[in-house]
Coordinates of N, CA and C in Angstrom, one line a residue:
X1 N 102.3 57.6 37.2 CA 101.6 57.2 35.9 C 103.0 57.1 35.4
X2 N 103.1 55.6 34.4 CA 104.3 55.6 33.6 C 103.6 56.1 32.2
X3 N 104.4 56.1 31.2 CA 103.8 56.1 30.0 C 105.1 55.7 29.3
X4 N 104.4 55.0 28.0 CA 105.5 54.1 27.1 C 105.2 54.6 25.8
X5 N 106.0 54.3 24.8 CA 106.2 54.9 23.3 C 105.0 54.0 22.6
X6 N 104.4 52.9 23.1 CA 103.5 52.4 22.3 C 102.7 51.1 23.1
X7 N 101.5 50.5 22.9 CA 100.9 49.2 23.5 C 101.7 48.4 23.7
X8 N 102.8 47.9 23.1 CA 103.5 46.5 23.1 C 104.8 46.7 23.7
X9 N 105.5 48.0 23.9 CA 106.7 48.4 24.6 C 106.8 48.0 26.0
X10 N 107.6 47.4 26.8 CA 107.8 47.5 28.0 C 108.8 48.2 28.5
X11 N 109.2 49.2 27.9 CA 110.1 50.0 28.4 C 109.7 51.3 28.4
X12 N 109.6 52.1 29.7 CA 109.3 53.2 29.8 C 109.8 54.4 29.4
X13 N 109.3 55.7 28.7 CA 109.9 56.8 28.5 C 109.9 57.4 29.5
X14 N 109.2 57.5 30.5 CA 109.0 58.3 31.4 C 108.0 58.5 32.6
X15 N 107.9 59.1 33.2 CA 107.0 59.1 34.7 C 106.3 60.5 34.9
X16 N 105.1 60.6 35.3 CA 104.7 61.6 36.0 C 103.8 61.6 37.1
X17 N 104.1 62.1 38.4 CA 103.3 62.4 39.3 C 103.1 63.2 39.8
X18 N 101.8 63.4 40.9 CA 101.1 64.6 41.2 C 101.2 64.4 42.8
X19 N 101.7 65.4 43.3 CA 101.2 66.1 44.7 C 100.5 66.8 45.0
X20 N 100.3 67.2 46.1 CA 99.6 67.8 46.8 C 100.1 68.9 47.5
X21 N 100.0 70.0 47.2 CA 100.6 71.3 48.4 C 99.6 72.2 48.7
X22 N 99.2 72.6 49.9 CA 98.0 73.6 50.3 C 97.2 73.2 49.6
X23 N 96.5 72.2 49.2 CA 95.1 72.0 48.9 C 95.2 72.2 47.4
X24 N 96.3 72.1 46.5 CA 96.1 72.4 45.3 C 97.2 71.0 44.5
X25 N 97.1 70.7 43.7 CA 97.4 69.7 42.7 C 98.7 69.9 41.8
X26 N 100.0 69.7 42.3 CA 101.5 69.9 41.1 C 101.7 68.8 40.7
X27 N 101.9 68.7 39.4 CA 102.3 68.1 38.2 C 103.6 67.8 38.3
X28 N 104.7 66.7 38.5 CA 105.9 66.7 38.0 C 106.3 65.2 37.9
X29 N 107.7 65.5 37.1 CA 107.5 64.3 36.3 C 109.0 64.2 35.7
X30 N 109.7 62.9 35.0 CA 110.6 63.3 34.2 C 110.5 62.4 33.3
X31 N 111.6 62.0 31.9 CA 111.5 61.4 30.8 C 112.9 61.3 30.0
X32 N 112.8 60.7 29.0 CA 113.6 60.1 28.3 C 113.8 61.6 27.5
X33 N 115.5 61.9 26.7 CA 115.7 63.0 25.6 C 115.0 62.9 24.6
X34 N 114.3 63.9 23.9 CA 113.8 63.9 22.6 C 112.7 62.8 22.8
X35 N 112.0 63.5 23.0 CA 111.0 62.9 23.5 C 109.5 63.6 24.0
X36 N 109.4 65.0 23.5 CA 108.8 65.9 23.4 C 107.2 65.7 23.4
X37 N 106.8 65.2 22.3 CA 105.2 64.9 21.5 C 104.9 63.5 22.7
X38 N 105.7 62.5 23.0 CA 104.7 61.9 24.2 C 104.9 62.5 25.5
X39 N 105.8 63.1 25.6 CA 105.6 64.4 27.3 C 104.5 64.8 27.0
X40 N 104.1 65.6 26.2 CA 103.1 66.6 25.6 C 101.4 65.6 26.0
X41 N 101.5 64.5 25.3 CA 100.3 63.7 25.4 C 100.1 63.0 27.0
X42 N 101.1 62.6 27.8 CA 101.2 62.3 29.0 C 100.8 63.2 29.8
X43 N 101.2 64.6 29.5 CA 100.8 65.5 30.5 C 99.3 65.8 30.6
X44 N 98.6 65.9 29.1 CA 97.6 66.3 28.8 C 96.5 65.1 29.3
X45 N 96.9 64.1 29.2 CA 96.1 63.4 29.5 C 96.1 62.8 31.3
X46 N 97.0 63.0 31.8 CA 97.0 63.1 33.1 C 96.1 64.3 33.7
X47 N 96.3 65.4 33.1 CA 95.6 66.6 33.2 C 94.2 66.5 33.2
X48 N 93.6 65.7 32.4 CA 92.3 65.6 31.8 C 91.4 64.9 32.7
X49 N 92.5 63.5 33.3 CA 92.0 62.7 34.3 C 91.7 63.3 35.5
X50 N 91.8 64.4 35.9 CA 92.3 65.0 37.1 C 90.5 65.7 37.0
X51 N 90.7 66.9 36.0 CA 89.6 67.6 35.7 C 89.4 69.1 37.1
X52 N 90.9 69.2 37.6 CA 90.8 70.2 38.3 C 91.9 71.2 37.8
X53 N 92.1 72.5 38.3 CA 93.1 73.3 37.9 C 94.7 72.4 38.4
X54 N 95.5 72.4 37.8 CA 97.0 71.5 37.6 C 98.1 72.4 37.8
X55 N 98.8 72.6 38.8 CA 100.3 73.5 39.1 C 101.0 72.5 38.3
X56 N 102.1 73.5 38.0 CA 103.8 72.4 38.0 C 105.0 73.8 38.3
X57 N 105.9 73.6 38.9 CA 106.9 74.0 39.4 C 108.2 73.8 38.7
X58 N 108.9 74.3 38.0 CA 110.0 74.0 37.4 C 110.9 75.6 37.0
X59 N 112.3 75.2 37.1 CA 113.3 76.4 36.6 C 113.9 76.1 35.1
X60 N 113.5 74.5 35.0 CA 114.0 74.4 33.7 C 113.3 74.9 32.3
X61 N 113.9 75.4 31.7 CA 113.5 76.0 30.2 C 112.7 75.1 29.2
X62 N 113.2 73.6 29.2 CA 112.5 72.6 28.3 C 111.4 72.0 29.0
X63 N 111.3 71.8 30.2 CA 110.4 71.7 31.3 C 109.0 72.6 30.9
X64 N 109.4 74.1 30.7 CA 108.6 75.2 30.7 C 107.4 74.8 29.3
X65 N 108.6 74.7 28.3 CA 108.2 74.7 27.1 C 107.0 73.2 26.6
X66 N 107.7 72.3 27.5 CA 106.4 71.2 27.0 C 105.0 71.5 28.3
X67 N 105.6 72.5 28.8 CA 104.1 72.7 30.1 C 103.0 73.5 28.9
X68 N 103.7 74.7 28.5 CA 103.5 75.8 27.3 C 102.6 74.5 26.1
X69 N 103.2 73.6 25.9 CA 102.6 73.3 24.9 C 101.6 71.7 25.1
X70 N 101.5 71.8 26.5 CA 100.4 71.1 27.4 C 99.0 71.9 27.5
X71 N 99.4 73.3 27.3 CA 98.2 73.8 28.1 C 98.7 74.7 29.0
X72 N 99.4 74.8 30.0 CA 100.2 75.7 31.1 C 100.1 77.0 30.5
X73 N 99.8 77.7 31.4 CA 100.4 79.0 31.4 C 100.9 79.4 32.9
X74 N 102.0 80.7 32.5 CA 102.7 81.4 33.7 C 101.9 81.5 34.6
X75 N 102.0 81.3 35.8 CA 101.2 81.7 37.0 C 102.1 82.6 37.8
X76 N 103.1 82.5 38.5 CA 104.1 83.3 39.3 C 105.3 82.6 39.4
X77 N 105.9 83.6 39.5 CA 107.7 83.0 39.6 C 107.8 81.8 38.8
X78 N 108.2 80.6 39.4 CA 108.7 79.2 38.6 C 107.3 78.2 38.2
X79 N 106.5 79.1 38.6 CA 105.0 78.0 38.8 C 104.1 78.3 37.6
X80 N 103.6 77.5 37.2 CA 102.7 77.3 35.7 C 101.3 76.6 36.2
X81 N 100.4 77.2 35.9 CA 99.2 76.6 36.0 C 98.4 76.2 34.4
X82 N 97.8 75.0 34.8 CA 96.8 74.5 33.7 C 95.6 74.8 33.8
X83 N 94.4 75.5 33.6 CA 93.1 75.5 34.0 C 92.2 74.6 34.0
X84 N 91.0 74.1 34.8 CA 90.8 73.0 34.4 C 89.1 73.2 33.4

């Protein structure tokens, strides 16, 4: 999933991709800097579309902050979960 700043821009701000590990969905992605609000909206949109528990694994503090703002909670080690 690629996300943009608005409906007319053709320059993407970032991307989110989903991987299946052990029958669970893991969310990962990347984006331009100074883009937190759009990242949170993108994460929420993707999670709402799947309607099941979504996990994410990251060692990065800025990514953990974005995940927390999008409704994820610490699960274990460096894994976070957003319950459906």
